[in-house]
Tab-separated table of C-alpha atoms in Angstrom:
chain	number	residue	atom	x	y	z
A	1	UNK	CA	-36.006	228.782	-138.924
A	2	UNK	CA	-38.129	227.058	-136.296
A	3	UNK	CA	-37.299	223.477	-137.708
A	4	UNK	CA	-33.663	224.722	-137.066
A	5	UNK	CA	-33.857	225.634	-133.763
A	6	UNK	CA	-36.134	223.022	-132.649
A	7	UNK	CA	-33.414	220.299	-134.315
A	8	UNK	CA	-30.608	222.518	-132.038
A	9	UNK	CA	-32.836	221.966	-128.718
A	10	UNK	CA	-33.324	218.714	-129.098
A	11	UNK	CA	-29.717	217.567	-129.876
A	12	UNK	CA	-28.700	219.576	-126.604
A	13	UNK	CA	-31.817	217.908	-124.519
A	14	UNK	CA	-29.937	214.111	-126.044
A	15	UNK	CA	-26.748	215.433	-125.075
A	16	UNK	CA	-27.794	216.705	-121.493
A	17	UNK	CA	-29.395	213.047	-121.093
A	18	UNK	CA	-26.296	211.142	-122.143
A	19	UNK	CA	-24.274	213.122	-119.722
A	20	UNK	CA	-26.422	212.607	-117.153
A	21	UNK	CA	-26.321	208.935	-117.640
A	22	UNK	CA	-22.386	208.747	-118.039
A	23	UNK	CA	-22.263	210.886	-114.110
A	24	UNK	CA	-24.762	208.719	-112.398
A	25	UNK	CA	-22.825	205.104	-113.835
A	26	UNK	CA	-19.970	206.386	-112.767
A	27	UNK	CA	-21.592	207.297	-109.264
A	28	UNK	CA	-22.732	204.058	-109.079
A	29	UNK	CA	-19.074	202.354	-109.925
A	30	UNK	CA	-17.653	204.556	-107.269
A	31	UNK	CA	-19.945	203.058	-104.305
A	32	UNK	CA	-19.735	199.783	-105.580
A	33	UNK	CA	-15.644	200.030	-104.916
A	34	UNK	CA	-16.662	200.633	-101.390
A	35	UNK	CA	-18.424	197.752	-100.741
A	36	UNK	CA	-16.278	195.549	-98.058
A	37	UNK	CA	-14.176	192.517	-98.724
A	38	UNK	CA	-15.757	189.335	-98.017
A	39	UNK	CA	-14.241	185.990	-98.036
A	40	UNK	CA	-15.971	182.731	-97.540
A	41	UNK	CA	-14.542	179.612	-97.129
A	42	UNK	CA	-16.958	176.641	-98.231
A	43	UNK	CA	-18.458	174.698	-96.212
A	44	UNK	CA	-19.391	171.383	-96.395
A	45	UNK	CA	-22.602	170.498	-95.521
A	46	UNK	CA	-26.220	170.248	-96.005
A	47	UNK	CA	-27.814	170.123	-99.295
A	48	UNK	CA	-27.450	173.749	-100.182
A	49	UNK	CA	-24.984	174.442	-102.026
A	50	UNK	CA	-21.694	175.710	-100.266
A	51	UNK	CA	-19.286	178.471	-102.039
A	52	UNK	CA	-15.850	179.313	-101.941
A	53	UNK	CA	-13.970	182.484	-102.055
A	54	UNK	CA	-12.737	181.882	-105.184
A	55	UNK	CA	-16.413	181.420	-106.435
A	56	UNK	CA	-17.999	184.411	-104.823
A	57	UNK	CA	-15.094	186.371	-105.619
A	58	UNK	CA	-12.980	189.220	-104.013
A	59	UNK	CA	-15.068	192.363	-103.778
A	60	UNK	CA	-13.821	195.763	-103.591
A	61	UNK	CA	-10.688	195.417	-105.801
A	62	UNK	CA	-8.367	194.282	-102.775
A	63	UNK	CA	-5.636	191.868	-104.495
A	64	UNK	CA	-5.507	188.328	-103.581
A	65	UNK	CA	-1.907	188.782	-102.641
A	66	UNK	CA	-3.161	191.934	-100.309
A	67	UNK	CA	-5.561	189.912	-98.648
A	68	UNK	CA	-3.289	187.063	-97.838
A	69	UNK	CA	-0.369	189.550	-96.110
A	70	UNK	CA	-3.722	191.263	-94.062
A	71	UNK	CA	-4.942	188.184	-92.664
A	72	UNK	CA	-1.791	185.738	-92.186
A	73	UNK	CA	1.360	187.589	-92.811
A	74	UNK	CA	2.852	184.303	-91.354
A	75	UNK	CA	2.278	182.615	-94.985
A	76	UNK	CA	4.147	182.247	-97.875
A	77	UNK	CA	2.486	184.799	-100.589
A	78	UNK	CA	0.114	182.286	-102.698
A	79	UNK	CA	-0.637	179.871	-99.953
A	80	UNK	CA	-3.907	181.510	-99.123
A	81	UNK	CA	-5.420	181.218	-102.724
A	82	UNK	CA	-4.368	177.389	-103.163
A	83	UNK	CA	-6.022	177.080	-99.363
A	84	UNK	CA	-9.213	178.760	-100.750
A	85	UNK	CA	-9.393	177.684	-104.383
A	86	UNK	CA	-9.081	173.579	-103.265
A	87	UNK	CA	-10.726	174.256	-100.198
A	88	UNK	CA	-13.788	171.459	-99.510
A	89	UNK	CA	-14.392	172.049	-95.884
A	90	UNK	CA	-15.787	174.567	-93.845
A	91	UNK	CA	-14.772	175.472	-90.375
A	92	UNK	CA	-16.489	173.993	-87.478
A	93	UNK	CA	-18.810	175.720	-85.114
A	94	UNK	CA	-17.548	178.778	-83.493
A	95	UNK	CA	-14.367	179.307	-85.233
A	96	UNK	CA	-14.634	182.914	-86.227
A	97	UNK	CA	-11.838	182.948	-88.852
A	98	UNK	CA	-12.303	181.463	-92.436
A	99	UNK	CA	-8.948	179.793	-92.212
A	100	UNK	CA	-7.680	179.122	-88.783
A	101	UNK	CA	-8.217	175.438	-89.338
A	102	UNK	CA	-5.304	175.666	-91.265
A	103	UNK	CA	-3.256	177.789	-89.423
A	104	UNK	CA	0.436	176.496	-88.587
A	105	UNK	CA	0.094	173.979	-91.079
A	106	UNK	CA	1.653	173.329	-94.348
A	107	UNK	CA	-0.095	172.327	-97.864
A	108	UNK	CA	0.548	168.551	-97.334
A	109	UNK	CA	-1.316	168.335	-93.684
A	110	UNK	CA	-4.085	170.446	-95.295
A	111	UNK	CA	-4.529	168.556	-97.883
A	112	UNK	CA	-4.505	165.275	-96.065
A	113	UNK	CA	-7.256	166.333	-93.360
A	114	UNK	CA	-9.340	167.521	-96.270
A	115	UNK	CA	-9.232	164.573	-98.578
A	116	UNK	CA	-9.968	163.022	-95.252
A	117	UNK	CA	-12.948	164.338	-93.981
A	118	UNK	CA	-14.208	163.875	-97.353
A	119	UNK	CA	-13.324	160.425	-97.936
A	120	UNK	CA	-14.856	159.582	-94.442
A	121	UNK	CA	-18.053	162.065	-95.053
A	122	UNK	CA	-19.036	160.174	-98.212
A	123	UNK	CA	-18.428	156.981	-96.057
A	124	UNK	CA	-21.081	157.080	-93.911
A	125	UNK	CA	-23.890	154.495	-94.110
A	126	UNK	CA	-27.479	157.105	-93.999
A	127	UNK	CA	-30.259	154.756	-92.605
A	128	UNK	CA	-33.856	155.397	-92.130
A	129	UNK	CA	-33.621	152.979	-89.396
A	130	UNK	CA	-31.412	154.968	-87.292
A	131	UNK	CA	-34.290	157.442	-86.412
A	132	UNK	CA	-37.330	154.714	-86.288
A	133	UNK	CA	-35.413	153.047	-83.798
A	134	UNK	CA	-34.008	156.240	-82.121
A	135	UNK	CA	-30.824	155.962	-82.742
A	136	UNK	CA	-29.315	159.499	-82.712
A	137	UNK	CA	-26.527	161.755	-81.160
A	138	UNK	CA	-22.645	161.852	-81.092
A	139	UNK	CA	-19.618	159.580	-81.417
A	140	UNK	CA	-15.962	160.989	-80.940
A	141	UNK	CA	-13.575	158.617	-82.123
A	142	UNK	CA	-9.808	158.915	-81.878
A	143	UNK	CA	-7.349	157.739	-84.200
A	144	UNK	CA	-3.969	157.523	-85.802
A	145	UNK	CA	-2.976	157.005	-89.586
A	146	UNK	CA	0.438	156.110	-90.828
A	147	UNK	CA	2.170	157.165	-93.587
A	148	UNK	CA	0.665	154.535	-96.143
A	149	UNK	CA	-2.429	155.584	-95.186
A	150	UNK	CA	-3.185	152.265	-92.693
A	151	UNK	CA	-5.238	153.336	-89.640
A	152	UNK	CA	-3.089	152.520	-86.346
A	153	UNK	CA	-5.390	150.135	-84.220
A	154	UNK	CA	-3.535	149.988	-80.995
A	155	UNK	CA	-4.698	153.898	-81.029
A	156	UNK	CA	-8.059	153.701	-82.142
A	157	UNK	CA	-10.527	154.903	-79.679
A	158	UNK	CA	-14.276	155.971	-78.970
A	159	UNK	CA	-16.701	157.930	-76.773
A	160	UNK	CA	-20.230	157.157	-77.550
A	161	UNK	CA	-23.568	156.652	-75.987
A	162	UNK	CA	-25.044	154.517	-78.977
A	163	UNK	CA	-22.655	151.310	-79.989
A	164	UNK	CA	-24.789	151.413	-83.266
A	165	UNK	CA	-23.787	154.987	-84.065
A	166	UNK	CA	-20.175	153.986	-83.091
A	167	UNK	CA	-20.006	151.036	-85.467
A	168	UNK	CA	-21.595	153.507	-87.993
A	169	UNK	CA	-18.775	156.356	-87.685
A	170	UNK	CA	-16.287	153.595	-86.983
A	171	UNK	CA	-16.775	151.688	-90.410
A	172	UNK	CA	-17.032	155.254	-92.064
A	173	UNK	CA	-13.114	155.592	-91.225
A	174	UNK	CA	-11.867	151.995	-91.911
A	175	UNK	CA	-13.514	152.447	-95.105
A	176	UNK	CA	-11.905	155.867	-95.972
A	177	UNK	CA	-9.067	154.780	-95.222
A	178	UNK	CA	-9.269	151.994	-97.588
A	179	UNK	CA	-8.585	154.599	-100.197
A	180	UNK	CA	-10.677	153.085	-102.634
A	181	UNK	CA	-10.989	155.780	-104.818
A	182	UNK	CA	-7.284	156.595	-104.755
A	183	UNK	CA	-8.644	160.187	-103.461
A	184	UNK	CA	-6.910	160.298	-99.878
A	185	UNK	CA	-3.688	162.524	-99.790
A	186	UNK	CA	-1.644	160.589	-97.806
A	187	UNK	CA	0.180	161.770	-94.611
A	188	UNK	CA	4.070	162.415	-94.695
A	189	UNK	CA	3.828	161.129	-90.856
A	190	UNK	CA	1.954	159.519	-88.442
A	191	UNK	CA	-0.718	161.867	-87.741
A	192	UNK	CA	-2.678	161.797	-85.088
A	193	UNK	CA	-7.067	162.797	-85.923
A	194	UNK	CA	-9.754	163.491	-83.827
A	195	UNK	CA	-13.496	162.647	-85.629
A	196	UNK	CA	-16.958	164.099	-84.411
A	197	UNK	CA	-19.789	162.532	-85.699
A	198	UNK	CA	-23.457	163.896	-85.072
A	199	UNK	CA	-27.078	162.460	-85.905
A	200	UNK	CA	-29.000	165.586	-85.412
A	201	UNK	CA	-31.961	168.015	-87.347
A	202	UNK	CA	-30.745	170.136	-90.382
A	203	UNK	CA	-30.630	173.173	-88.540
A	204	UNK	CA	-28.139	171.588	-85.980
A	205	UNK	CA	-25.840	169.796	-88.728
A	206	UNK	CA	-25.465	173.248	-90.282
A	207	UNK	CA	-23.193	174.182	-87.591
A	208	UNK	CA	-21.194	170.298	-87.266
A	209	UNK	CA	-19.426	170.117	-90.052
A	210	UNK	CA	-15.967	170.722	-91.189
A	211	UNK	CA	-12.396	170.782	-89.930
A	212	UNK	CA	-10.149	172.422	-87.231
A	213	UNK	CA	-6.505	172.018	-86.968
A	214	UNK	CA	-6.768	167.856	-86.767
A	215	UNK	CA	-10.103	167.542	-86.060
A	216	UNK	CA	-13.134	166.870	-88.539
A	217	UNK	CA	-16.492	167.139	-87.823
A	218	UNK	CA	-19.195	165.173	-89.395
A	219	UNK	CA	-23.282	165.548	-89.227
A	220	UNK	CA	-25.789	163.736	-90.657
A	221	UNK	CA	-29.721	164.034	-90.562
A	222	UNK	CA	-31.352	161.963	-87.731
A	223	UNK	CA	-34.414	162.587	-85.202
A	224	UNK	CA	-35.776	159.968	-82.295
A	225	UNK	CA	-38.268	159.156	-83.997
A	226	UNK	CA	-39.388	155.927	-82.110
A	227	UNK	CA	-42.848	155.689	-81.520
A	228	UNK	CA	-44.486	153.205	-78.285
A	229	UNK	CA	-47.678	152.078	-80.776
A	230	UNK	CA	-50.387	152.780	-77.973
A	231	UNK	CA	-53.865	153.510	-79.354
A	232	UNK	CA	-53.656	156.835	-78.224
A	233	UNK	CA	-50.184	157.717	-80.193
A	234	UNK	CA	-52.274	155.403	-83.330
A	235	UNK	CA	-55.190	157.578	-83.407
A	236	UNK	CA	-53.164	160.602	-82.497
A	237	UNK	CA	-50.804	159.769	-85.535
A	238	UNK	CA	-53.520	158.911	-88.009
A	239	UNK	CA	-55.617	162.209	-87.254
A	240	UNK	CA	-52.747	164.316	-87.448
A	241	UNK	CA	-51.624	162.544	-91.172
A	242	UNK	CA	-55.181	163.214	-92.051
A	243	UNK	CA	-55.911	166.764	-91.261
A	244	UNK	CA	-51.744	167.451	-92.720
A	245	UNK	CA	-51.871	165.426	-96.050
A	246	UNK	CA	-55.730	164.511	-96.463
A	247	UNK	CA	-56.201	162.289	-99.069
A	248	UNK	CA	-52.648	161.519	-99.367
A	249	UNK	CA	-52.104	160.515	-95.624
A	250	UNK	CA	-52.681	156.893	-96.628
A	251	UNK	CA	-48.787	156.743	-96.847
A	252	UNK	CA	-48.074	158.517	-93.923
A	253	UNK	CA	-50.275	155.710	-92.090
A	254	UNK	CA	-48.865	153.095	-93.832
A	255	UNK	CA	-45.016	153.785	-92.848
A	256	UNK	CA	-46.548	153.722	-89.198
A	257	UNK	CA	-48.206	150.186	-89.396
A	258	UNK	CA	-45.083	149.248	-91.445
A	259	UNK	CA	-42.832	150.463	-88.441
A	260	UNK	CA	-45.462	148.597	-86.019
A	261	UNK	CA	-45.009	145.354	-87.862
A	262	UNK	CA	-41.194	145.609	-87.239
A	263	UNK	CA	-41.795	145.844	-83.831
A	264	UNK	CA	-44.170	143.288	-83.446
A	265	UNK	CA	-42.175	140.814	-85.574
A	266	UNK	CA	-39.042	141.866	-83.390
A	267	UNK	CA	-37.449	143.227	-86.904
A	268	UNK	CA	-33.957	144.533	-85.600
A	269	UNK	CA	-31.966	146.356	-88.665
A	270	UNK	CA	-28.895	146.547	-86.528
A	271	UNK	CA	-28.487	142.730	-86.219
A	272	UNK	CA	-25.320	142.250	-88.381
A	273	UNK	CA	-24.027	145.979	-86.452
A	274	UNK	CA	-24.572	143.923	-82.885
A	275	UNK	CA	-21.688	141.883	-84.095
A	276	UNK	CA	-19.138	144.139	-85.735
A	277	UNK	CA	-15.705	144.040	-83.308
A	278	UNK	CA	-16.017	147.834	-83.239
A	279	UNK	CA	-19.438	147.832	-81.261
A	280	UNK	CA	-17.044	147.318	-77.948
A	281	UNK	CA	-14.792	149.344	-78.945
A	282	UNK	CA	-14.000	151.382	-76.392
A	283	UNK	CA	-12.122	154.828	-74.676
C-alpha cells in the first residue's frame, strides 16, 4: 500500500516539475518577443569584423517587408533587403540612420559607389614609412567617372596638406578605376564623387569610413611617428623599450637605429612619389 502511494506522489511531484518547466520556457519566449528591433548596417573598417543586418538578424519577429515601409515608405517593397543583404559599407561619421547614404538613390548608383569605395579601399598602398617620416592626416580629392568607368581628368581635384598622402589616395583611384578585377559596377552616367582619405590611430579610423550619398570615406592606420635622434630621445627610447619589453627590447632598439641610419644616409622612401604628376595636383 505504501509502495503504491509513494509511486502516486512521485509521478505527481514529475508532473508538477514538467509543468513548471513548460510555464517558465514559455515566460521566457514571451520576453524574448519584446526585445527591440535592431538593424545594423556593416561597416567597413578596422580589423574587427563588421556585420550586416542580414547576419545579425531581425529581432522581435518584425517582417522584413514591415521594417522597410517603417523606415522608408519612399521605397519600392524589397529594396531595403537587397540594400542590406549586399551592403559592404558603413555610414560615415555622424549619420544617425543605417541607410540614409542611400537615400534618393536607385540600385544602380548604390551599387556603383559601393563597388567603388571598395575597389579604391583595397587600393591603397599601407606603408610603414608614412608614419617614420610623419606623414599623416587627410586628402579630399574630387572627381568624375564616365560611363565606361574612365576617370574624367579635366575634373579631378585635391585638398591636401601632404603631396605624399595625395599621390597615395590619388593612385588608389586611378587604380580602382582600372577595374582590374572586373569588380566595379559601372555608372549609367557621369557621376560626379567626392573621396576622404585619413591617416589616423584605430580609434579615429573607426569613425572614417564608409559612404554618404556620393561621398566615400577612407581611413587607414598612421601616427607621426618621426623621431629628431638626440641623445636624450636615444636614451629616452632605449630605457623605455627596456623597462616595456626587457629582454626582447633588442628589436624595439634596433628599428630605431635602423630608422637613424635612414636619416643619416638621407634614405627618402617617397623618392619615386616626388615625381608622380599627381603630387601637384591641385584644387
Amino acid at each position: 500500500m505504501f509502495l503504491k502511494r509513494y509511486g502516486v506522489y512521485s509521478a505527481l511531484l514529475h508532473l508538477a516539475l514538467l509543468l513548471g518547466f513548460v510555464f517558465l520556457n514559455l515566460k521566457r519566449v514571451s520576453v524574448t518577443a519584446e526585445v527591440p528591433v535592431e538593424v545594423k548596417l556593416i561597416s567597413a573598417g578596422k580589423p574587427k569584423g563588421p556585420r550586416s543586418a542580414a547576419s545579425s538578424g531581425l529581432r522581435g519577429g518584425v517582417s522584413a517587408r514591415k521594417l522597410n515601409s517603417m523606415l522608408f515608405p519612399s521605397f519600392k517593397d524589397g529594396l531595403l533587403n537587397k540594400v542590406v543583404a549586399n551592403s559592404q559599407v558603413g555610414n560615415p561619421p555622424d549619420v544617425p540612420e543605417f541607410a540614409r547614404g542611400y537615400q534618393g538613390m536607385d540600385m544602380s548608383k548604390i551599387r556603383f559607389i559601393k563597388s567603388l569605395w571598395h575597389e579604391i579601399d583595397q587600393s591603397i598602398v599601407e606603408s610603414k614609412y608614412l608614419s617614420e617620416y610623419g606623414h599623416v592626416g587627410q586628402v579630399r580629392l574630387t572627381f568624375e567617372v564616365g560611363p565606361d568607368g574612365h576617370l574624367v581628368e579635366n575634373y579631378f581635384r585635391a585638398q591636401a596638406s601632404d603631396p605624399i598622402l595625395k599621390v597615395v589616395a590619388a593612385r588608389a583611384v586611378r587604380k580602382a578605376l582600372k577595374n582590374e578585377n572586373e569588380n566595379l559596377v559601372l555608372p549609367k552616367e557621369t557621376t560626379k564623387v567626392v573621396a576622404q582619405f585619413n591617416w589616423a590611430g584605430y580609434a579615429t579610423c573607426e569613425r572614417r569610413k564608409g559612404t554618404e550619398q556620393n561621398f566615400l570615406s577612407f581611413c587607414k592606420y598612421g601616427e607621426n611617428k618621426i623621431k629628431n635622434f638626440t641623445s636624450g630621445e636615444r636614451s629616452e627610447t632605449y630605457l623605455k623599450a627596456i623597462a616595456t619589453h626587457g629582454p626582447w627590447a633588442i628589436e624595439e632598439i634596433q628599428n630605431y637605429r635602423r630608422e637613424e641610419d635612414h636619416r643619416k644616409t638621407q634614405f627618402d622612401p617617397f623618392e619615386e612619389m616626388r615625381r608622380d604628376p599627381d603630387y601637384d595636383l591641385g584644387s
